[in-house]
mmCIF file of C-alpha atoms in Angstrom:
data_model
loop_
_atom_site.group_PDB
_atom_site.id
_atom_site.type_symbol
_atom_site.label_atom_id
_atom_site.label_comp_id
_atom_site.label_asym_id
_atom_site.label_seq_id
_atom_site.Cartn_x
_atom_site.Cartn_y
_atom_site.Cartn_z
ATOM 1 C CA MET H 265 9.707 23.649 15.946
ATOM 2 C CA VAL H 266 12.878 25.087 17.467
ATOM 3 C CA ALA H 267 15.676 22.565 17.464
ATOM 4 C CA PRO H 268 17.170 21.728 20.843
ATOM 5 C CA PHE H 269 20.636 23.053 21.577
ATOM 6 C CA LYS H 270 22.292 19.780 20.633
ATOM 7 C CA PRO H 271 20.815 17.349 18.092
ATOM 8 C CA ILE H 272 19.018 14.403 19.680
ATOM 9 C CA VAL H 273 20.809 11.108 19.085
ATOM 10 C CA VAL H 274 18.754 8.512 17.252
ATOM 11 C CA GLU H 275 20.031 4.973 16.768
ATOM 12 C CA TRP H 276 19.415 3.006 13.583
ATOM 13 C CA VAL H 277 19.025 -0.423 15.118
ATOM 14 C CA GLY H 278 17.244 -3.605 14.100
ATOM 15 C CA GLY H 279 15.531 -1.836 11.215
ATOM 16 C CA ASN H 280 14.142 1.013 13.338
ATOM 17 C CA PHE H 281 15.055 4.560 14.277
ATOM 18 C CA VAL H 282 15.069 4.585 18.079
ATOM 19 C CA VAL H 283 15.465 7.400 20.608
ATOM 20 C CA TRP H 284 16.695 5.761 23.802
ATOM 21 C CA ASP H 285 16.865 8.817 26.028
ATOM 22 C CA PHE H 286 13.510 9.266 27.841
ATOM 23 C CA GLU H 287 13.811 13.021 28.093
ATOM 24 C CA ALA H 288 14.571 13.344 24.386
ATOM 25 C CA SER H 289 11.651 10.991 23.621
ATOM 26 C CA ARG H 290 9.274 13.162 25.619
ATOM 27 C CA TRP H 291 10.617 16.300 23.968
ATOM 28 C CA LEU H 292 10.044 14.967 20.442
ATOM 29 C CA TYR H 293 6.579 13.714 21.299
ATOM 30 C CA ALA H 294 5.634 16.966 22.997
ATOM 31 C CA HIS H 295 6.873 19.114 20.093
ATOM 32 C CA GLY H 296 4.646 17.945 17.281
ATOM 33 C CA PHE H 297 3.840 14.352 18.244
ATOM 34 C CA TYR H 298 6.844 12.764 16.566
ATOM 35 C CA GLY H 299 7.389 9.035 17.019
ATOM 36 C CA MET H 300 5.740 6.337 19.050
ATOM 37 C CA PRO H 301 6.754 5.576 22.639
ATOM 38 C CA ILE H 302 7.431 1.832 22.596
ATOM 39 C CA LYS H 303 6.036 1.093 26.031
ATOM 40 C CA VAL H 304 2.971 3.357 25.864
ATOM 41 C CA ARG H 305 0.922 2.970 22.711
ATOM 42 C CA LYS H 306 -1.529 5.769 23.486
ATOM 43 C CA PRO H 307 0.231 8.193 25.811
ATOM 44 C CA LYS H 308 -2.279 9.896 28.105
ATOM 45 C CA ASP H 309 0.142 12.685 28.881
ATOM 46 C CA LEU H 310 3.682 13.665 28.056
ATOM 47 C CA ASN H 311 5.227 12.208 31.195
ATOM 48 C CA PHE H 312 5.901 8.721 29.872
ATOM 49 C CA ASN H 313 9.158 6.906 30.503
ATOM 50 C CA SER H 314 9.868 5.056 27.305
ATOM 51 C CA PRO H 315 12.154 4.957 24.315
ATOM 52 C CA LEU H 316 10.613 6.395 21.163
ATOM 53 C CA VAL H 317 10.534 4.897 17.668
ATOM 54 C CA LEU H 318 10.526 7.310 14.736
ATOM 55 C CA SER H 319 9.035 6.301 11.408
ATOM 56 C CA PRO H 320 11.564 6.433 8.530
ATOM 57 C CA ILE H 321 9.909 9.563 7.128
ATOM 58 C CA GLU H 322 9.877 11.270 10.517
ATOM 59 C CA ALA H 323 13.544 10.433 10.973
ATOM 60 C CA LEU H 324 14.479 11.974 7.625
ATOM 61 C CA TYR H 325 12.369 15.074 8.272
ATOM 62 C CA LEU H 326 13.878 15.640 11.717
ATOM 63 C CA LEU H 327 17.337 15.042 10.288
ATOM 64 C CA ASP H 328 16.678 17.640 7.573
ATOM 65 C CA LYS H 329 15.479 20.074 10.255
ATOM 66 C CA GLY H 330 18.713 19.545 12.208
ATOM 67 C CA VAL H 331 16.818 18.264 15.254
ATOM 68 C CA ILE H 332 18.397 14.818 15.351
ATOM 69 C CA SER H 333 21.505 12.994 14.258
ATOM 70 C CA ILE H 334 21.347 9.329 13.405
ATOM 71 C CA VAL H 335 23.962 6.790 14.441
ATOM 72 C CA ASP H 336 24.601 3.190 13.499
ATOM 73 C CA GLY H 337 26.592 1.853 16.432
ATOM 74 C CA ASP H 338 29.198 4.584 16.955
ATOM 75 C CA ARG H 339 29.119 5.860 13.399
ATOM 76 C CA ILE H 340 27.042 8.881 12.355
ATOM 77 C CA LEU H 341 25.025 8.193 9.222
ATOM 78 C CA SER H 342 25.133 10.703 6.366
ATOM 79 C CA ARG H 343 21.933 12.084 4.906
ATOM 80 C CA SER H 344 22.359 10.007 1.761
ATOM 81 C CA GLU H 345 22.712 6.842 3.853
ATOM 82 C CA VAL H 346 19.537 7.678 5.751
ATOM 83 C CA LEU H 347 17.811 8.593 2.510
ATOM 84 C CA SER H 348 18.557 5.220 0.939
ATOM 85 C CA ILE H 349 17.201 3.452 4.049
ATOM 86 C CA VAL H 350 13.995 5.507 3.952
ATOM 87 C CA LYS H 351 13.608 5.047 0.193
ATOM 88 C CA SER H 352 13.835 1.283 0.580
ATOM 89 C CA LYS H 353 10.853 1.400 2.962
ATOM 90 C CA HIS H 354 8.429 3.234 0.668
ATOM 91 C CA LYS H 355 7.506 2.592 -2.933
ATOM 92 C CA LEU H 356 6.297 6.167 -3.364
ATOM 93 C CA PHE H 357 8.987 7.773 -1.233
ATOM 94 C CA ASN H 358 9.320 11.030 -3.217
ATOM 95 C CA GLU H 359 5.584 11.700 -3.211
ATOM 96 C CA LEU H 360 5.123 10.690 0.438
ATOM 97 C CA TYR H 361 8.002 12.863 1.621
ATOM 98 C CA THR H 362 6.830 15.869 -0.397
ATOM 99 C CA VAL H 363 3.373 15.625 1.157
ATOM 100 C CA TYR H 364 4.733 14.938 4.649
ATOM 101 C CA CYS H 365 6.984 18.022 4.527
ATOM 102 C CA ASP H 366 4.238 20.201 3.039
ATOM 103 C CA LEU H 367 1.779 19.338 5.817
ATOM 104 C CA ARG H 368 4.359 19.567 8.611
ATOM 105 C CA ASN H 369 5.573 22.909 7.280
ATOM 106 C CA LYS H 370 1.953 24.103 7.288
ATOM 107 C CA GLY H 371 1.809 23.261 10.982
ATOM 108 C CA TYR H 372 -0.197 20.047 10.964
ATOM 109 C CA VAL H 373 0.642 16.994 13.014
ATOM 110 C CA VAL H 374 1.286 14.189 10.545
ATOM 111 C CA ARG H 375 1.410 10.575 11.648
ATOM 112 C CA SER H 376 1.276 7.198 9.983
ATOM 113 C CA GLY H 377 -2.206 6.383 8.721
ATOM 114 C CA MET H 378 -1.524 2.668 8.548
ATOM 115 C CA LYS H 379 -4.049 1.566 11.137
ATOM 116 C CA PHE H 380 -6.720 3.511 9.216
ATOM 117 C CA GLY H 381 -5.632 2.078 5.877
ATOM 118 C CA ALA H 382 -4.255 5.414 4.663
ATOM 119 C CA ASP H 383 -0.818 6.895 4.054
ATOM 120 C CA PHE H 384 -1.112 9.599 6.714
ATOM 121 C CA ALA H 385 -3.334 10.522 9.627
ATOM 122 C CA VAL H 386 -3.304 14.303 9.924
ATOM 123 C CA TYR H 387 -4.245 16.207 13.072
ATOM 124 C CA VAL H 388 -4.782 19.914 13.614
ATOM 125 C CA HIS H 389 -3.721 19.723 17.285
ATOM 126 C CA GLY H 390 -2.668 16.131 17.815
ATOM 127 C CA PRO H 391 -3.815 12.585 18.517
ATOM 128 C CA GLY H 392 -5.971 12.360 21.639
ATOM 129 C CA ILE H 393 -6.861 16.057 21.227
ATOM 130 C CA ASP H 394 -8.583 16.128 17.833
ATOM 131 C CA HIS H 395 -11.779 14.112 17.634
ATOM 132 C CA ALA H 396 -10.523 12.261 14.548
ATOM 133 C CA PRO H 397 -7.682 12.639 12.101
ATOM 134 C CA PHE H 398 -7.960 13.537 8.447
ATOM 135 C CA LEU H 399 -6.919 10.512 6.438
ATOM 136 C CA VAL H 400 -4.626 11.353 3.554
ATOM 137 C CA GLU H 401 -3.814 9.112 0.622
ATOM 138 C CA VAL H 402 -0.990 10.215 -1.696
ATOM 139 C CA PHE H 403 -1.411 9.835 -5.451
ATOM 140 C CA PRO H 404 1.141 10.461 -8.164
ATOM 141 C CA MET H 405 -0.283 13.044 -10.569
ATOM 142 C CA ASN H 406 -0.108 10.767 -13.596
ATOM 143 C CA GLU H 407 -2.175 8.084 -11.897
ATOM 144 C CA LYS H 408 -5.839 7.674 -12.755
ATOM 145 C CA LEU H 409 -8.444 7.074 -10.129
ATOM 146 C CA ASP H 410 -11.225 4.546 -10.465
ATOM 147 C CA PRO H 411 -14.271 6.228 -8.953
ATOM 148 C CA VAL H 412 -15.097 3.079 -7.020
ATOM 149 C CA ASP H 413 -11.776 3.389 -5.165
ATOM 150 C CA ILE H 414 -13.226 6.557 -3.675
ATOM 151 C CA VAL H 415 -16.113 4.556 -2.272
ATOM 152 C CA ARG H 416 -13.720 1.907 -0.967
ATOM 153 C CA ALA H 417 -11.577 4.501 0.757
ATOM 154 C CA GLY H 418 -14.738 6.007 2.192
ATOM 155 C CA ARG H 419 -15.725 2.668 3.677
ATOM 156 C CA LEU H 420 -12.310 2.303 5.272
ATOM 157 C CA SER H 421 -12.667 5.641 6.943
ATOM 158 C CA HIS H 422 -16.128 4.742 8.223
ATOM 159 C CA SER H 423 -15.055 5.286 11.806
ATOM 160 C CA VAL H 424 -13.864 8.777 11.000
ATOM 161 C CA LYS H 425 -17.056 9.988 9.366
ATOM 162 C CA LYS H 426 -16.145 8.664 5.920
ATOM 163 C CA ASN H 427 -13.988 11.688 5.406
ATOM 164 C CA PHE H 428 -10.721 11.325 3.563
ATOM 165 C CA ILE H 429 -8.321 13.320 1.455
ATOM 166 C CA ILE H 430 -6.328 12.713 -1.687
ATOM 167 C CA ALA H 431 -3.000 14.524 -1.982
ATOM 168 C CA MET H 432 -1.731 15.118 -5.505
ATOM 169 C CA ILE H 433 1.562 16.655 -6.495
ATOM 170 C CA ASN H 434 2.127 18.894 -9.478
ATOM 171 C CA PRO H 435 5.273 17.375 -11.014
ATOM 172 C CA ALA H 436 6.379 20.703 -12.493
ATOM 173 C CA THR H 437 6.123 22.826 -9.348
ATOM 174 C CA ASN H 438 6.040 20.184 -6.577
ATOM 175 C CA GLU H 439 2.968 21.984 -5.235
ATOM 176 C CA VAL H 440 0.507 19.762 -3.398
ATOM 177 C CA THR H 441 -3.266 19.970 -3.819
ATOM 178 C CA TYR H 442 -5.513 18.279 -1.291
ATOM 179 C CA ILE H 443 -8.987 17.178 -2.308
ATOM 180 C CA SER H 444 -11.342 16.154 0.471
ATOM 181 C CA PHE H 445 -14.143 13.612 0.015
ATOM 182 C CA ARG H 446 -17.013 13.554 2.458
ATOM 183 C CA TRP H 447 -19.766 11.004 2.219
ATOM 184 C CA PHE H 448 -22.966 12.839 1.363
ATOM 185 C CA LYS H 449 -26.297 11.419 2.424
ATOM 186 C CA ALA H 450 -28.356 12.619 -0.512
ATOM 187 C CA MET A 263 -57.936 7.882 -17.038
ATOM 188 C CA ASP A 264 -55.260 6.850 -19.469
ATOM 189 C CA SER A 265 -56.267 9.498 -21.937
ATOM 190 C CA GLU A 266 -55.452 12.169 -19.360
ATOM 191 C CA VAL A 267 -51.722 11.432 -19.431
ATOM 192 C CA PRO A 268 -50.049 14.347 -21.241
ATOM 193 C CA ILE A 269 -48.853 13.564 -24.734
ATOM 194 C CA ALA A 270 -45.371 14.563 -25.856
ATOM 195 C CA ILE A 271 -43.848 14.670 -29.315
ATOM 196 C CA LEU A 272 -40.249 13.791 -30.147
ATOM 197 C CA ILE A 273 -38.379 16.270 -32.302
ATOM 198 C CA ASN A 274 -34.875 14.921 -32.730
ATOM 199 C CA GLU A 275 -33.316 14.813 -29.254
ATOM 200 C CA LYS A 276 -35.981 17.060 -27.733
ATOM 201 C CA THR A 277 -39.356 16.098 -26.341
ATOM 202 C CA VAL A 278 -42.054 18.759 -26.555
ATOM 203 C CA VAL A 279 -45.300 19.182 -24.648
ATOM 204 C CA TYR A 280 -47.827 21.931 -25.453
ATOM 205 C CA GLY A 281 -50.588 23.865 -23.714
ATOM 206 C CA ARG A 282 -52.049 23.113 -20.303
ATOM 207 C CA ASP A 283 -50.003 19.898 -20.008
ATOM 208 C CA ALA A 284 -46.846 21.947 -20.362
ATOM 209 C CA GLU A 285 -47.798 24.253 -17.485
ATOM 210 C CA HIS A 286 -48.870 21.275 -15.415
ATOM 211 C CA LEU A 287 -45.580 19.406 -15.810
ATOM 212 C CA TRP A 288 -43.582 22.519 -15.031
ATOM 213 C CA LYS A 289 -45.540 23.157 -11.830
ATOM 214 C CA MET A 290 -45.374 19.498 -10.848
ATOM 215 C CA GLY A 291 -41.581 19.447 -10.539
ATOM 216 C CA PHE A 292 -39.979 22.107 -12.722
ATOM 217 C CA TYR A 293 -39.401 19.680 -15.550
ATOM 218 C CA GLY A 294 -37.959 20.998 -18.813
ATOM 219 C CA GLU A 295 -37.812 24.558 -20.106
ATOM 220 C CA LEU A 296 -41.125 26.402 -20.416
ATOM 221 C CA HIS A 297 -41.440 28.987 -23.210
ATOM 222 C CA GLU A 298 -44.772 30.512 -24.234
ATOM 223 C CA GLY A 299 -46.819 27.440 -23.449
ATOM 224 C CA ARG A 300 -44.291 25.048 -24.934
ATOM 225 C CA LEU A 301 -42.319 22.746 -22.641
ATOM 226 C CA THR A 302 -39.080 21.223 -23.951
ATOM 227 C CA LEU A 303 -37.803 18.205 -22.041
ATOM 228 C CA LEU A 304 -34.309 16.745 -21.926
ATOM 229 C CA PRO A 305 -33.829 13.036 -22.713
ATOM 230 C CA VAL A 306 -33.294 12.199 -19.012
ATOM 231 C CA GLU A 307 -36.435 14.118 -18.043
ATOM 232 C CA THR A 308 -38.384 12.370 -20.780
ATOM 233 C CA LEU A 309 -37.231 8.932 -19.631
ATOM 234 C CA TYR A 310 -38.015 9.720 -16.009
ATOM 235 C CA LEU A 311 -41.517 11.001 -16.762
ATOM 236 C CA VAL A 312 -42.268 8.043 -19.034
ATOM 237 C CA GLU A 313 -41.048 5.577 -16.415
ATOM 238 C CA ASN A 314 -43.378 7.157 -13.906
ATOM 239 C CA GLY A 315 -46.353 7.249 -16.279
ATOM 240 C CA LYS A 316 -46.475 11.062 -16.308
ATOM 241 C CA ILE A 317 -46.225 11.469 -20.092
ATOM 242 C CA LYS A 318 -46.686 9.431 -23.256
ATOM 243 C CA VAL A 319 -44.175 10.014 -26.016
ATOM 244 C CA TYR A 320 -44.993 9.671 -29.698
ATOM 245 C CA LEU A 321 -42.726 9.546 -32.719
ATOM 246 C CA ASP A 322 -44.454 9.760 -36.118
ATOM 247 C CA ASN A 323 -47.794 8.940 -34.464
ATOM 248 C CA ARG A 324 -46.407 5.840 -32.788
ATOM 249 C CA LEU A 325 -46.291 5.457 -28.990
ATOM 250 C CA LEU A 326 -42.779 4.580 -27.799
ATOM 251 C CA SER A 327 -42.004 2.341 -24.812
ATOM 252 C CA PHE A 328 -39.360 3.272 -22.246
ATOM 253 C CA ASN A 329 -36.964 0.827 -23.856
ATOM 254 C CA GLU A 330 -37.552 2.169 -27.367
ATOM 255 C CA LEU A 331 -37.031 5.697 -26.100
ATOM 256 C CA LEU A 332 -33.796 4.760 -24.372
ATOM 257 C CA HIS A 333 -32.401 3.247 -27.572
ATOM 258 C CA TYR A 334 -33.583 6.284 -29.503
ATOM 259 C CA PHE A 335 -31.745 8.677 -27.172
ATOM 260 C CA LEU A 336 -28.614 6.509 -27.031
ATOM 261 C CA ARG A 337 -28.069 7.248 -30.712
ATOM 262 C CA TYR A 338 -27.700 10.937 -29.845
ATOM 263 C CA ASP A 339 -25.809 10.504 -26.572
ATOM 264 C CA PRO A 340 -24.022 7.299 -25.520
ATOM 265 C CA GLU A 341 -23.956 8.578 -21.927
ATOM 266 C CA VAL A 342 -27.693 9.059 -21.639
ATOM 267 C CA TRP A 343 -28.180 5.895 -19.573
ATOM 268 C CA ILE A 344 -25.662 6.913 -16.884
ATOM 269 C CA LYS A 345 -27.149 10.394 -16.837
ATOM 270 C CA TYR A 346 -30.569 8.844 -16.405
ATOM 271 C CA VAL A 347 -29.389 6.635 -13.507
ATOM 272 C CA ILE A 348 -28.062 9.664 -11.620
ATOM 273 C CA TYR A 349 -30.926 11.966 -12.595
ATOM 274 C CA SER A 350 -33.634 9.548 -11.511
ATOM 275 C CA ASP A 351 -31.825 8.658 -8.283
ATOM 276 C CA LEU A 352 -31.693 12.336 -7.314
ATOM 277 C CA ARG A 353 -35.310 12.928 -8.351
ATOM 278 C CA ARG A 354 -36.511 9.975 -6.294
ATOM 279 C CA ARG A 355 -34.700 11.484 -3.317
ATOM 280 C CA GLY A 356 -36.749 14.638 -3.797
ATOM 281 C CA TYR A 357 -34.276 16.996 -5.431
ATOM 282 C CA ILE A 358 -35.069 19.207 -8.390
ATOM 283 C CA VAL A 359 -32.473 18.453 -11.033
ATOM 284 C CA LYS A 360 -31.604 20.523 -14.089
ATOM 285 C CA SER A 361 -28.922 20.088 -16.712
ATOM 286 C CA GLY A 362 -25.466 21.134 -15.638
ATOM 287 C CA PHE A 363 -22.331 22.357 -17.304
ATOM 288 C CA GLY A 364 -21.701 19.697 -19.899
ATOM 289 C CA GLY A 365 -20.693 16.065 -19.492
ATOM 290 C CA THR A 366 -22.502 14.103 -16.846
ATOM 291 C CA SER A 367 -23.113 17.116 -14.645
ATOM 292 C CA PHE A 368 -26.322 18.471 -13.136
ATOM 293 C CA ARG A 369 -27.432 21.529 -11.258
ATOM 294 C CA VAL A 370 -29.288 20.394 -8.170
ATOM 295 C CA TYR A 371 -31.677 22.459 -6.078
ATOM 296 C CA GLU A 372 -32.239 21.811 -2.388
ATOM 297 C CA LYS A 373 -35.372 19.891 -1.557
ATOM 298 C CA GLY A 374 -38.394 22.188 -1.662
ATOM 299 C CA ALA A 375 -36.636 24.880 -3.696
ATOM 300 C CA GLU A 376 -38.369 26.815 -6.479
ATOM 301 C CA VAL A 377 -36.618 27.096 -9.811
ATOM 302 C CA GLY A 378 -36.336 30.752 -10.775
ATOM 303 C CA LYS A 379 -36.574 31.859 -7.151
ATOM 304 C CA ASN A 380 -33.822 29.865 -5.457
ATOM 305 C CA PRO A 381 -30.368 29.129 -6.875
ATOM 306 C CA ALA A 382 -29.107 25.599 -7.473
ATOM 307 C CA ASN A 383 -26.600 25.199 -4.676
ATOM 308 C CA ILE A 384 -25.116 21.887 -5.699
ATOM 309 C CA ILE A 385 -23.389 20.631 -8.810
ATOM 310 C CA VAL A 386 -23.512 16.875 -9.170
ATOM 311 C CA TYR A 387 -20.857 15.337 -11.407
ATOM 312 C CA GLY A 388 -21.302 11.718 -12.427
ATOM 313 C CA VAL A 389 -18.436 9.220 -12.579
ATOM 314 C CA VAL A 390 -18.648 5.540 -13.357
ATOM 315 C CA GLU A 391 -16.998 2.397 -11.981
ATOM 316 C CA GLY A 392 -14.306 1.125 -14.327
ATOM 317 C CA LYS A 393 -13.963 4.482 -16.066
ATOM 318 C CA PRO A 394 -11.009 6.081 -14.280
ATOM 319 C CA ILE A 395 -10.734 9.835 -14.000
ATOM 320 C CA SER A 396 -7.431 11.643 -13.985
ATOM 321 C CA LEU A 397 -6.391 13.653 -10.972
ATOM 322 C CA ASN A 398 -6.220 16.733 -13.181
ATOM 323 C CA GLU A 399 -9.853 16.232 -14.098
ATOM 324 C CA LEU A 400 -10.712 15.959 -10.412
ATOM 325 C CA LYS A 401 -8.763 19.123 -9.680
ATOM 326 C CA GLU A 402 -10.623 20.986 -12.422
ATOM 327 C CA ILE A 403 -14.018 19.798 -11.166
ATOM 328 C CA VAL A 404 -13.217 21.127 -7.711
ATOM 329 C CA ALA A 405 -11.892 24.409 -9.113
ATOM 330 C CA THR A 406 -15.055 24.870 -11.193
ATOM 331 C CA ALA A 407 -17.305 24.470 -8.153
ATOM 332 C CA LYS A 408 -15.153 26.904 -6.212
ATOM 333 C CA SER A 409 -15.329 29.563 -8.910
ATOM 334 C CA LEU A 410 -19.124 29.154 -9.117
ATOM 335 C CA LYS A 411 -19.378 29.186 -5.310
ATOM 336 C CA LYS A 412 -21.305 25.932 -5.299
ATOM 337 C CA GLU A 413 -21.007 22.614 -3.522
ATOM 338 C CA MET A 414 -19.508 19.903 -5.714
ATOM 339 C CA VAL A 415 -20.840 16.415 -5.250
ATOM 340 C CA LEU A 416 -19.467 13.389 -7.090
ATOM 341 C CA ALA A 417 -22.079 10.797 -7.955
ATOM 342 C CA ILE A 418 -20.283 7.472 -8.192
ATOM 343 C CA VAL A 419 -22.169 4.832 -10.136
ATOM 344 C CA ASN A 420 -21.171 1.179 -9.782
ATOM 345 C CA GLY A 421 -21.875 -1.768 -12.072
ATOM 346 C CA GLN A 422 -25.294 -2.357 -10.503
ATOM 347 C CA CYS A 423 -26.278 1.277 -11.025
ATOM 348 C CA GLU A 424 -26.092 2.010 -7.320
ATOM 349 C CA VAL A 425 -25.152 5.626 -6.676
ATOM 350 C CA ALA A 426 -22.978 6.910 -3.820
ATOM 351 C CA TYR A 427 -22.489 10.627 -3.260
ATOM 352 C CA TYR A 428 -19.350 12.372 -2.028
ATOM 353 C CA LYS A 429 -18.848 16.071 -1.438
ATOM 354 C CA VAL A 430 -15.494 17.179 -2.792
ATOM 355 C CA SER A 431 -13.549 20.309 -1.900
ATOM 356 C CA GLU A 432 -10.000 21.549 -1.612
ATOM 357 C CA VAL A 433 -8.491 21.546 1.887
ATOM 358 C CA PHE A 434 -5.181 22.364 3.621
ATOM 359 C CA THR A 435 -4.758 25.366 1.296
#
């Protein structure tokens, strides 16, 4: 993504990161499907007229890429201020952000997987274009996995062909490995 | 009729069948390892064939029941029951199943394959409810399958011995 000439202004308001300018909203959505237009839950095209809400992780990523600046009223928030907001929203912030950045930097479209019961929904092209997202669940490397959790996760992703992915981070190198699970009718 | 069921002898952890019976069992479903008219069966193969009335197993001239055999094998391998659950589930689904690469793993041939002619394309690795696996272990399982150029399938066994299968592979590389 090439940053626009001037950073897009995002307001930290009422516990959300909001882009009020419609043109800026459309630009962010069109360049990697960032954010959610408030008034259009499933945008059919990129011509919507709506403010855009960024998830905390999206806001931090776009801030780190120099695409946006974040204000609280008329004050610009520093990165460390934004970071502490984002950290307060996620128990596994470090792991989630590492995986988010890794996938975005690899060119995937990464969105919240909440409505699928996963950490992230990952698209090759984007929502509404791909048939179904890959569902990614982030695990700290030192955590153990009960095999039956795999079955449970598979049930959750029933509607997306029982296909889901575990992301694990090597604590020494910060490298991420993605293991895919596909239900196999034996 | 009953007297026609092949007779097998237990020698420690191995079950051995001789002569025409050995050839017959091998041709029936590629059970065991056939060497010069002598067929050596694994514990899971023995249990499966006994359960299905395909062999009778004797120890010191005494016929053993399925249950006695299971307890006998458990002394050698505490995981033999889980292995048997997975092995028999795959066999009932029509796969040819051979021992794998240690642990609860199996080499599995596609349905209708011939052992010796076709390769085993799938490795099945058994994991059990309530017995967590580390992510490193999972990573190694996937890496092993990749280096052997085979499909890796996890067989997940729950408390009621139901088995669910999941193909695992590395993505987003």
